[in-house]
mmCIF file with all atom_site columns, C-alpha atoms in Angstrom:
data_model
loop_
_atom_site.group_PDB
_atom_site.id
_atom_site.type_symbol
_atom_site.label_atom_id
_atom_site.label_alt_id
_atom_site.label_comp_id
_atom_site.label_asym_id
_atom_site.label_entity_id
_atom_site.label_seq_id
_atom_site.pdbx_PDB_ins_code
_atom_site.Cartn_x
_atom_site.Cartn_y
_atom_site.Cartn_z
_atom_site.occupancy
_atom_site.B_iso_or_equiv
_atom_site.pdbx_formal_charge
_atom_site.auth_seq_id
_atom_site.auth_comp_id
_atom_site.auth_asym_id
_atom_site.auth_atom_id
_atom_site.pdbx_PDB_model_num
ATOM 1   C CA . MET A 1 1   ? -14.616 355.057 -25.460 1.00 80.00 ? 14  MET A CA 1
ATOM 2   C CA . ILE A 1 2   ? -13.757 356.293 -29.016 1.00 84.00 ? 15  ILE A CA 1
ATOM 3   C CA . LEU A 1 3   ? -10.897 358.249 -27.768 1.00 81.00 ? 16  LEU A CA 1
ATOM 4   C CA . PRO A 1 4   ? -8.652  357.225 -24.768 1.00 78.00 ? 17  PRO A CA 1
ATOM 5   C CA . THR A 1 5   ? -9.642  358.367 -21.390 1.00 83.00 ? 18  THR A CA 1
ATOM 6   C CA . LYS A 1 6   ? -8.848  357.701 -17.411 1.00 87.00 ? 19  LYS A CA 1
ATOM 7   C CA . GLY A 1 7   ? -10.821 354.289 -17.608 1.00 85.00 ? 20  GLY A CA 1
ATOM 8   C CA . ILE A 1 8   ? -9.686  353.001 -21.516 1.00 82.00 ? 21  ILE A CA 1
ATOM 9   C CA . ARG A 1 9   ? -6.375  352.771 -22.476 1.00 82.00 ? 22  ARG A CA 1
ATOM 10  C CA . ALA A 1 10  ? -4.885  354.157 -25.645 1.00 81.00 ? 23  ALA A CA 1
ATOM 11  C CA . ASP A 1 11  ? -4.837  351.016 -27.500 1.00 82.00 ? 24  ASP A CA 1
ATOM 12  C CA . ARG A 1 12  ? -8.102  349.913 -26.486 1.00 80.00 ? 25  ARG A CA 1
ATOM 13  C CA . ALA A 1 13  ? -9.980  353.317 -27.890 1.00 89.00 ? 26  ALA A CA 1
ATOM 14  C CA . LEU A 1 14  ? -11.518 352.604 -30.790 1.00 93.00 ? 27  LEU A CA 1
ATOM 15  C CA . LEU A 1 15  ? -9.800  354.818 -33.059 1.00 93.00 ? 28  LEU A CA 1
ATOM 16  C CA . SER A 1 16  ? -6.662  352.552 -31.987 1.00 91.00 ? 29  SER A CA 1
ATOM 17  C CA . VAL A 1 17  ? -8.514  349.761 -32.848 1.00 93.00 ? 30  VAL A CA 1
ATOM 18  C CA . GLY A 1 18  ? -9.830  350.970 -35.841 1.00 95.00 ? 31  GLY A CA 1
ATOM 19  C CA . ALA A 1 19  ? -6.181  351.914 -36.724 1.00 94.00 ? 32  ALA A CA 1
ATOM 20  C CA . ASP A 1 20  ? -5.067  348.154 -36.476 1.00 94.00 ? 33  ASP A CA 1
ATOM 21  C CA . VAL A 1 21  ? -7.924  347.289 -38.462 1.00 96.00 ? 34  VAL A CA 1
ATOM 22  C CA . LEU A 1 22  ? -6.811  349.412 -41.232 1.00 96.00 ? 35  LEU A CA 1
ATOM 23  C CA . ARG A 1 23  ? -3.268  348.547 -41.008 1.00 95.00 ? 36  ARG A CA 1
ATOM 24  C CA . LEU A 1 24  ? -4.093  344.974 -41.951 1.00 96.00 ? 37  LEU A CA 1
ATOM 25  C CA . LEU A 1 25  ? -6.622  345.524 -44.262 1.00 96.00 ? 38  LEU A CA 1
ATOM 26  C CA . ASP A 1 26  ? -4.257  345.688 -47.254 1.00 95.00 ? 39  ASP A CA 1
ATOM 27  C CA . GLU A 1 27  ? -6.806  343.891 -49.740 1.00 96.00 ? 40  GLU A CA 1
ATOM 28  C CA . PRO A 1 28  ? -10.345 342.869 -49.258 1.00 97.00 ? 41  PRO A CA 1
ATOM 29  C CA . LYS A 1 29  ? -10.859 340.572 -46.361 1.00 97.00 ? 42  LYS A CA 1
ATOM 30  C CA . THR A 1 30  ? -13.829 338.764 -44.207 1.00 97.00 ? 43  THR A CA 1
ATOM 31  C CA . VAL A 1 31  ? -14.915 340.210 -40.946 1.00 97.00 ? 44  VAL A CA 1
ATOM 32  C CA . SER A 1 32  ? -13.742 336.905 -39.709 1.00 97.00 ? 45  SER A CA 1
ATOM 33  C CA . ARG A 1 33  ? -10.410 336.907 -41.181 1.00 97.00 ? 46  ARG A CA 1
ATOM 34  C CA . ILE A 1 34  ? -9.522  340.409 -40.288 1.00 97.00 ? 47  ILE A CA 1
ATOM 35  C CA . TRP A 1 35  ? -10.863 339.288 -36.735 1.00 96.00 ? 48  TRP A CA 1
ATOM 36  C CA . ASP A 1 36  ? -8.242  336.580 -36.782 1.00 96.00 ? 49  ASP A CA 1
ATOM 37  C CA . GLU A 1 37  ? -5.635  339.164 -37.934 1.00 96.00 ? 50  GLU A CA 1
ATOM 38  C CA . VAL A 1 38  ? -6.099  341.603 -35.275 1.00 94.00 ? 51  VAL A CA 1
ATOM 39  C CA . ARG A 1 39  ? -6.497  339.172 -32.571 1.00 92.00 ? 52  ARG A CA 1
ATOM 40  C CA . SER A 1 40  ? -2.897  338.036 -33.618 1.00 92.00 ? 53  SER A CA 1
ATOM 41  C CA . ALA A 1 41  ? -1.305  341.010 -33.651 1.00 90.00 ? 54  ALA A CA 1
ATOM 42  C CA . TRP A 1 42  ? -2.699  341.901 -30.194 1.00 83.00 ? 55  TRP A CA 1
ATOM 43  C CA . GLY A 1 43  ? -1.653  338.747 -29.219 1.00 79.00 ? 56  GLY A CA 1
ATOM 44  C CA . LEU A 1 44  ? 1.945   339.553 -29.953 1.00 78.00 ? 57  LEU A CA 1
ATOM 45  C CA . ARG A 1 45  ? 2.221   343.224 -27.976 1.00 73.00 ? 58  ARG A CA 1
ATOM 46  C CA . GLU A 1 46  ? 3.711   342.835 -24.518 1.00 73.00 ? 59  GLU A CA 1
ATOM 47  C CA . GLY A 1 47  ? 0.897   343.876 -21.806 1.00 70.00 ? 60  GLY A CA 1
ATOM 48  C CA . ALA A 1 48  ? -1.972  343.937 -24.340 1.00 68.00 ? 61  ALA A CA 1
ATOM 49  C CA . SER A 1 49  ? -5.220  343.324 -22.772 1.00 74.00 ? 62  SER A CA 1
ATOM 50  C CA . ARG A 1 50  ? -7.618  341.274 -24.095 1.00 82.00 ? 63  ARG A CA 1
ATOM 51  C CA . LEU A 1 51  ? -9.644  342.608 -26.978 1.00 88.00 ? 64  LEU A CA 1
ATOM 52  C CA . SER A 1 52  ? -13.189 341.241 -27.413 1.00 92.00 ? 65  SER A CA 1
ATOM 53  C CA . PHE A 1 53  ? -15.091 340.883 -30.430 1.00 95.00 ? 66  PHE A CA 1
ATOM 54  C CA . ASP A 1 54  ? -18.027 343.055 -29.187 1.00 95.00 ? 67  ASP A CA 1
ATOM 55  C CA . TRP A 1 55  ? -15.361 345.964 -29.050 1.00 92.00 ? 68  TRP A CA 1
ATOM 56  C CA . PHE A 1 56  ? -13.610 344.870 -32.530 1.00 95.00 ? 69  PHE A CA 1
ATOM 57  C CA . VAL A 1 57  ? -17.542 345.470 -34.113 1.00 96.00 ? 70  VAL A CA 1
ATOM 58  C CA . LEU A 1 58  ? -17.200 348.791 -32.208 1.00 96.00 ? 71  LEU A CA 1
ATOM 59  C CA . ALA A 1 59  ? -14.212 349.561 -34.044 1.00 96.00 ? 72  ALA A CA 1
ATOM 60  C CA . LEU A 1 60  ? -15.555 348.236 -37.613 1.00 97.00 ? 73  LEU A CA 1
ATOM 61  C CA . ASP A 1 61  ? -18.767 350.370 -36.817 1.00 96.00 ? 74  ASP A CA 1
ATOM 62  C CA . LEU A 1 62  ? -17.041 353.617 -36.151 1.00 96.00 ? 75  LEU A CA 1
ATOM 63  C CA . LEU A 1 63  ? -14.622 353.066 -39.575 1.00 96.00 ? 76  LEU A CA 1
ATOM 64  C CA . TYR A 1 64  ? -17.710 352.219 -41.382 1.00 96.00 ? 77  TYR A CA 1
ATOM 65  C CA . VAL A 1 65  ? -19.339 355.693 -40.419 1.00 95.00 ? 78  VAL A CA 1
ATOM 66  C CA . LEU A 1 66  ? -16.583 357.557 -40.935 1.00 94.00 ? 79  LEU A CA 1
ATOM 67  C CA . GLY A 1 67  ? -16.438 356.112 -44.474 1.00 95.00 ? 80  GLY A CA 1
ATOM 68  C CA . ALA A 1 68  ? -13.069 354.550 -44.018 1.00 96.00 ? 81  ALA A CA 1
ATOM 69  C CA . VAL A 1 69  ? -14.327 351.147 -44.760 1.00 97.00 ? 82  VAL A CA 1
ATOM 70  C CA . ASP A 1 70  ? -17.426 349.809 -46.893 1.00 96.00 ? 83  ASP A CA 1
ATOM 71  C CA . MET A 1 71  ? -18.454 346.009 -47.452 1.00 96.00 ? 84  MET A CA 1
ATOM 72  C CA . GLU A 1 72  ? -18.442 344.501 -51.238 1.00 96.00 ? 85  GLU A CA 1
ATOM 73  C CA . HIS A 1 73  ? -19.216 341.168 -51.909 1.00 96.00 ? 86  HIS A CA 1
ATOM 74  C CA . GLY A 1 74  ? -19.429 339.904 -48.159 1.00 95.00 ? 87  GLY A CA 1
ATOM 75  C CA . ARG A 1 75  ? -15.817 341.462 -47.750 1.00 97.00 ? 88  ARG A CA 1
ATOM 76  C CA . LEU A 1 76  ? -14.584 344.353 -45.949 1.00 97.00 ? 89  LEU A CA 1
ATOM 77  C CA . VAL A 1 77  ? -12.752 347.024 -48.183 1.00 97.00 ? 90  VAL A CA 1
ATOM 78  C CA . ARG A 1 78  ? -11.080 349.820 -47.017 1.00 94.00 ? 91  ARG A CA 1
ATOM 79  C CA . ARG A 1 79  ? -11.678 353.265 -48.785 1.00 92.00 ? 92  ARG A CA 1
ATOM 80  C CA . THR A 1 80  ? -8.844  355.959 -49.762 1.00 82.00 ? 93  THR A CA 1
ATOM 81  C CA . SER A 1 81  ? -11.117 358.858 -49.775 1.00 70.00 ? 94  SER A CA 1
ATOM 82  C CA . ARG A 1 82  ? -14.504 359.792 -49.209 1.00 57.00 ? 95  ARG A CA 1
ATOM 83  C CA . THR A 1 83  ? -15.675 359.796 -52.717 1.00 55.00 ? 96  THR A CA 1
ATOM 84  C CA . ASP A 1 84  ? -15.072 355.969 -52.914 1.00 52.00 ? 97  ASP A CA 1
ATOM 85  C CA . SER A 1 85  ? -17.690 354.929 -51.083 1.00 50.00 ? 98  SER A CA 1
ATOM 86  C CA . THR A 1 86  ? -20.828 354.407 -52.858 1.00 54.00 ? 99  THR A CA 1
ATOM 87  C CA . ARG A 1 87  ? -23.335 354.446 -49.997 1.00 55.00 ? 100 ARG A CA 1
ATOM 88  C CA . LEU A 1 88  ? -22.154 358.705 -50.135 1.00 54.00 ? 101 LEU A CA 1
ATOM 89  C CA . LYS A 1 89  ? -23.986 359.666 -53.424 1.00 57.00 ? 102 LYS A CA 1
ATOM 90  C CA . PRO A 1 90  ? -25.469 363.173 -53.153 1.00 55.00 ? 103 PRO A CA 1
ATOM 91  C CA . ALA A 1 91  ? -29.326 363.386 -52.449 1.00 55.00 ? 104 ALA A CA 1
ATOM 92  C CA . PRO A 1 92  ? -31.090 364.678 -55.705 1.00 59.00 ? 105 PRO A CA 1
ATOM 93  C CA . ALA A 1 93  ? -32.343 368.250 -55.839 1.00 61.00 ? 106 ALA A CA 1
ATOM 94  C CA . PRO A 1 94  ? -35.646 368.983 -54.268 1.00 64.00 ? 107 PRO A CA 1
ATOM 95  C CA . SER A 1 95  ? -37.095 369.587 -57.749 1.00 65.00 ? 108 SER A CA 1
ATOM 96  C CA . GLU A 1 96  ? -35.796 366.224 -59.549 1.00 57.00 ? 109 GLU A CA 1
ATOM 97  C CA . GLY A 1 97  ? -38.831 363.340 -59.454 1.00 56.00 ? 110 GLY A CA 1
ATOM 98  C CA . MET A 1 98  ? -41.524 365.192 -58.009 1.00 56.00 ? 111 MET A CA 1
ATOM 99  C CA . GLY A 1 99  ? -43.088 365.704 -61.734 1.00 57.00 ? 112 GLY A CA 1
ATOM 100 C CA . THR A 1 100 ? -42.819 369.317 -61.132 1.00 51.00 ? 113 THR A CA 1
#
């Protein structure tokens, strides 16, 4: 599913769909706008199968878990490094905030 297999073509693997998203995410965009752009790009490919919205969302989920994208003010943004992500702050040390 994430990688191509015998049952999933290389262009349908979630990493490939995610790569298409990242390629088109040159500025913050709404999910619906990036969905339209990805569908348009897929429509230009010869022999490409139909991309479902569910599969597209799974690719977004994968990108989010990998720290490649995030949401800011209702728009999808591309992260250039793992330190960019506001959700990846280090946990406080065990002694902090415990009143000891």
